[in-house]
Amino acid sequence: GAVVSQHPSWVICKSGTSVKIECRSLDFQATTMFWYRQFPKQSLMLMATSNEGSKATYEQGVEKDKFLINHASLTLSTLTVTSAHPEDSSFYICSARGPGADTQYFGPGTRLTVL
Amino acid sequence: AQKITQTQPGMFVQEKEAVTLDCTYDTSDPSYGLFWYKQPSSGEMIFLIYQGSYDQQNATEGRYSLNFQKARKSANLVISASQLGDSAMYFCAMRESAGGYNKLIFGAGTRLAVHP
């Protein structure tokens, strides 16, 4: 099956710093990548959709300037949490979908803790 | 209004028994897709099964089958011969076309516990 990796798997940072999370599709070209956020014991909430080479489409209520998304190639998308605050602490998961495909394959997730 | 509803926050099943996890959906789009994902305690989302709205037959993947009842807008997941390793959160999701992008809307999830 399709493999998606995420790095780092967990990160702890100080309030006010920025954190970059990478999402890579390892064995297929991902024309579309998605970023989700999941709070403990809750479902996944879509933050944004990104297509390679174009600007990300953010969901309502998600701050574009706080959560910077770059989809520079068909195998890599990055999410940068800028000026992180404790309320940004969460589990961030990316997914990727190939051209014309229905199924999204998910990365293993990144647990962010902001102190 | 909720587009994906999973009414069972938690379910218990005896090992080797079958279990059905409920999912109902709401959409006016004639073309849609329904998915089930498993999320163990480690956090990764594992794709289990997919059903397209135009598929005539119910989807099956090994011990997983999807009971698709289009008129009732339900897409229940059936796990046969439960194993201890099936204990996890299970999410039902619907692919929705919005602005040219296909995105997934997730239900609240059902926590399944398999007892020996």
Coordinates of C-alpha atoms in Angstrom, one line a residue:
Chain A
G1 CA 0.0 0.0 0.0
A2 CA 0.9 3.7 -0.2
V3 CA 3.3 4.9 2.5
V4 CA 3.3 8.4 3.9
S5 CA 6.0 9.5 6.5
Q6 CA 6.0 12.4 8.9
H7 CA 8.8 14.0 10.7
P8 CA 9.3 14.6 13.5
S9 CA 7.0 12.1 15.3
W10 CA 7.0 14.3 18.4
V11 CA 8.4 17.7 19.2
I12 CA 8.5 19.9 22.3
C13 CA 9.2 23.6 21.9
K14 CA 9.1 26.8 23.8
S15 CA 6.3 29.3 23.5
G16 CA 7.0 31.8 20.7
T17 CA 9.2 29.6 18.6
S18 CA 8.2 28.1 15.2
V19 CA 8.0 24.4 14.4
K20 CA 8.2 22.8 11.0
I21 CA 6.6 19.4 10.3
E22 CA 7.3 17.5 7.1
C23 CA 5.0 15.1 5.3
R24 CA 6.3 12.9 2.5
S25 CA 4.7 10.4 0.2
L26 CA 7.4 7.7 -0.2
D27 CA 6.1 5.5 -3.0
F28 CA 3.7 7.6 -5.0
Q29 CA 3.2 11.1 -6.3
A30 CA 0.8 13.1 -4.1
T31 CA -0.9 15.7 -6.1
T32 CA -3.0 16.7 -3.0
M33 CA -2.0 16.7 0.6
F34 CA -4.1 17.4 3.6
W35 CA -3.3 18.6 7.1
Y36 CA -5.4 17.6 10.1
R37 CA -5.4 18.4 13.8
Q38 CA -6.6 16.1 16.5
F39 CA -7.2 16.9 20.1
P40 CA -7.2 14.1 22.7
K41 CA -10.3 11.8 22.4
Q42 CA -11.6 13.8 19.5
S43 CA -11.9 13.3 15.8
L44 CA -9.7 14.7 13.1
M45 CA -10.3 18.3 12.0
L46 CA -9.2 19.3 8.6
M47 CA -7.0 22.4 8.7
A48 CA -6.0 22.8 5.0
T49 CA -5.7 21.2 1.6
S50 CA -2.7 21.8 -0.5
N51 CA -2.0 21.0 -4.2
E52 CA 1.5 20.9 -5.5
G53 CA 2.7 24.2 -6.7
S54 CA -0.3 26.2 -5.6
K55 CA -1.4 28.0 -2.4
A56 CA -3.1 25.9 0.3
T57 CA -6.9 26.2 0.8
Y58 CA -7.6 26.7 4.5
E59 CA -10.7 25.6 6.4
Q60 CA -12.8 28.2 8.1
G61 CA -11.3 29.3 11.4
V62 CA -7.8 28.2 10.6
E63 CA -5.3 31.1 10.6
K64 CA -3.2 31.1 7.4
D65 CA -0.4 33.2 8.9
K66 CA -0.1 30.9 11.9
F67 CA -0.1 27.6 10.1
L68 CA 2.0 28.0 7.0
I69 CA 1.7 25.2 4.5
N70 CA 4.1 24.7 1.6
H71 CA 3.6 21.9 -1.0
A72 CA 6.8 22.4 -3.0
S73 CA 7.0 19.0 -4.7
L74 CA 4.8 16.0 -5.5
T75 CA 6.2 14.1 -2.6
L76 CA 6.7 16.8 0.1
S77 CA 4.4 19.1 2.1
T78 CA 5.4 21.1 5.2
L79 CA 3.4 22.6 7.9
T80 CA 5.0 25.4 10.0
V81 CA 3.4 26.4 13.2
T82 CA 4.6 30.0 13.7
S83 CA 5.0 31.7 17.1
A84 CA 3.6 28.6 18.8
H85 CA 1.6 28.8 22.0
P86 CA 0.5 26.2 24.5
E87 CA -3.0 26.0 22.9
D88 CA -1.3 24.9 19.7
S89 CA -0.3 21.7 21.4
S90 CA -2.0 18.9 19.6
F91 CA -1.6 15.8 17.3
Y92 CA -1.0 16.9 13.7
I93 CA -1.6 14.4 11.0
C94 CA -1.0 14.7 7.2
S95 CA -2.5 12.6 4.5
A96 CA -1.7 12.3 0.8
R97 CA -3.7 11.4 -2.3
G98 CA -2.4 10.4 -5.7
P99 CA -3.8 11.8 -9.0
G100 CA -7.3 10.5 -9.6
A101 CA -7.3 8.4 -6.5
D102 CA -10.1 8.3 -4.0
T103 CA -8.2 7.1 -0.9
Q104 CA -6.1 9.3 1.4
Y105 CA -3.2 7.6 3.1
F106 CA -2.1 9.1 6.4
G107 CA 1.2 9.7 8.0
P108 CA 1.9 8.5 11.5
G109 CA 1.3 11.9 13.0
T110 CA 3.3 14.5 14.9
R111 CA 2.7 15.2 18.6
L112 CA 3.5 18.9 19.3
T113 CA 3.8 20.1 22.9
V114 CA 4.4 23.8 23.4
L115 CA 5.7 24.7 26.8
Chain B
A1 CA -25.6 19.8 10.8
Q2 CA -23.4 16.7 11.2
K3 CA -22.5 15.1 8.0
I4 CA -21.1 11.9 9.4
T5 CA -22.7 10.4 12.5
Q6 CA -21.3 7.6 14.6
T7 CA -23.7 7.0 17.4
Q8 CA -21.6 4.5 19.4
P9 CA -18.9 6.1 21.4
G10 CA -17.7 2.7 22.6
M11 CA -18.3 -0.9 21.8
F12 CA -17.3 -4.2 23.4
V13 CA -16.9 -7.5 21.6
Q14 CA -15.7 -10.9 22.5
E15 CA -12.7 -12.3 20.7
K16 CA -13.7 -14.3 17.5
E17 CA -17.2 -12.7 17.5
A18 CA -18.4 -10.3 14.8
V19 CA -19.1 -6.7 15.5
T20 CA -20.9 -3.9 13.6
L21 CA -19.9 -0.3 13.9
D22 CA -22.6 2.2 12.8
C23 CA -22.2 5.1 10.5
T24 CA -24.8 7.4 8.9
Y25 CA -24.1 10.2 6.5
D26 CA -25.8 13.2 5.0
T27 CA -25.0 14.6 1.6
S28 CA -26.8 16.0 -1.5
D29 CA -23.9 15.2 -3.8
P30 CA -24.8 12.2 -6.0
S31 CA -21.1 11.2 -6.2
Y32 CA -19.4 10.6 -2.9
G33 CA -17.2 8.0 -1.2
L34 CA -17.3 6.5 2.2
F35 CA -14.2 5.3 4.1
W36 CA -13.4 3.5 7.3
Y37 CA -10.1 4.1 9.1
K38 CA -8.6 2.5 12.2
Q39 CA -6.6 4.5 14.7
P40 CA -4.7 2.4 17.3
S41 CA -3.3 4.0 20.4
S42 CA -0.1 4.8 18.5
G43 CA -2.0 7.4 16.5
E44 CA -1.6 6.5 12.9
M45 CA -4.7 6.3 10.7
I46 CA -4.9 3.0 8.9
F47 CA -7.1 2.8 5.9
L48 CA -9.5 -0.2 6.1
I49 CA -12.2 -0.1 3.4
Y50 CA -13.8 2.2 0.7
Q51 CA -17.3 2.3 -0.8
G52 CA -18.1 4.5 -3.8
S53 CA -21.7 5.8 -4.0
Y54 CA -22.1 4.2 -7.4
D55 CA -20.7 0.8 -6.4
Q56 CA -23.4 -1.8 -6.8
Q57 CA -21.8 -4.3 -4.4
N58 CA -20.8 -3.9 -0.8
A59 CA -17.1 -3.5 -0.3
T60 CA -15.1 -6.3 1.4
E61 CA -11.5 -6.4 2.5
G62 CA -10.5 -9.5 4.3
R63 CA -12.3 -9.5 7.7
Y64 CA -13.8 -6.1 7.0
S65 CA -17.0 -5.5 5.1
L66 CA -19.1 -2.4 4.6
N67 CA -22.8 -2.7 4.8
F68 CA -23.8 0.0 2.4
Q69 CA -27.5 1.0 2.5
K70 CA -27.8 4.0 0.2
A71 CA -31.5 4.7 0.7
R72 CA -30.9 4.8 4.5
K73 CA -27.6 6.7 4.1
S74 CA -25.8 4.2 6.2
A75 CA -22.4 2.6 5.8
N76 CA -21.8 0.3 8.7
L77 CA -18.5 -1.5 9.2
V78 CA -18.7 -5.2 10.0
I79 CA -15.6 -6.8 11.5
S80 CA -15.8 -10.6 11.5
A81 CA -13.9 -12.9 13.8
S82 CA -12.6 -10.1 16.0
Q83 CA -9.0 -10.2 17.2
L84 CA -7.4 -8.6 20.2
G85 CA -5.4 -6.4 17.8
D86 CA -8.7 -4.9 16.5
S87 CA -9.0 -2.8 19.7
A88 CA -8.7 0.8 18.5
M89 CA -10.7 3.9 17.5
Y90 CA -12.6 3.5 14.3
F91 CA -13.5 6.5 12.2
C92 CA -16.1 6.7 9.4
A93 CA -15.4 9.4 6.8
M94 CA -17.1 10.7 3.7
R95 CA -15.3 12.2 0.7
E96 CA -17.0 15.5 -0.3
S97 CA -16.2 17.6 -3.3
A98 CA -15.9 21.2 -2.3
G99 CA -14.5 23.9 -4.5
G100 CA -12.8 21.3 -6.7
Y101 CA -11.0 19.6 -3.9
N102 CA -12.0 16.2 -2.5
K103 CA -11.8 16.4 1.3
L104 CA -12.7 14.0 4.0
I105 CA -15.3 14.7 6.7
F106 CA -14.8 12.5 9.7
G107 CA -17.3 11.2 12.3
A108 CA -16.6 11.4 16.0
G109 CA -15.3 7.8 16.1
T110 CA -16.2 4.6 17.9
R111 CA -13.8 3.0 20.4
L112 CA -13.8 -0.8 20.0
A113 CA -12.5 -3.0 22.8
V114 CA -12.0 -6.7 22.0
H115 CA -12.1 -8.9 25.1
P116 CA -10.5 -12.4 25.3

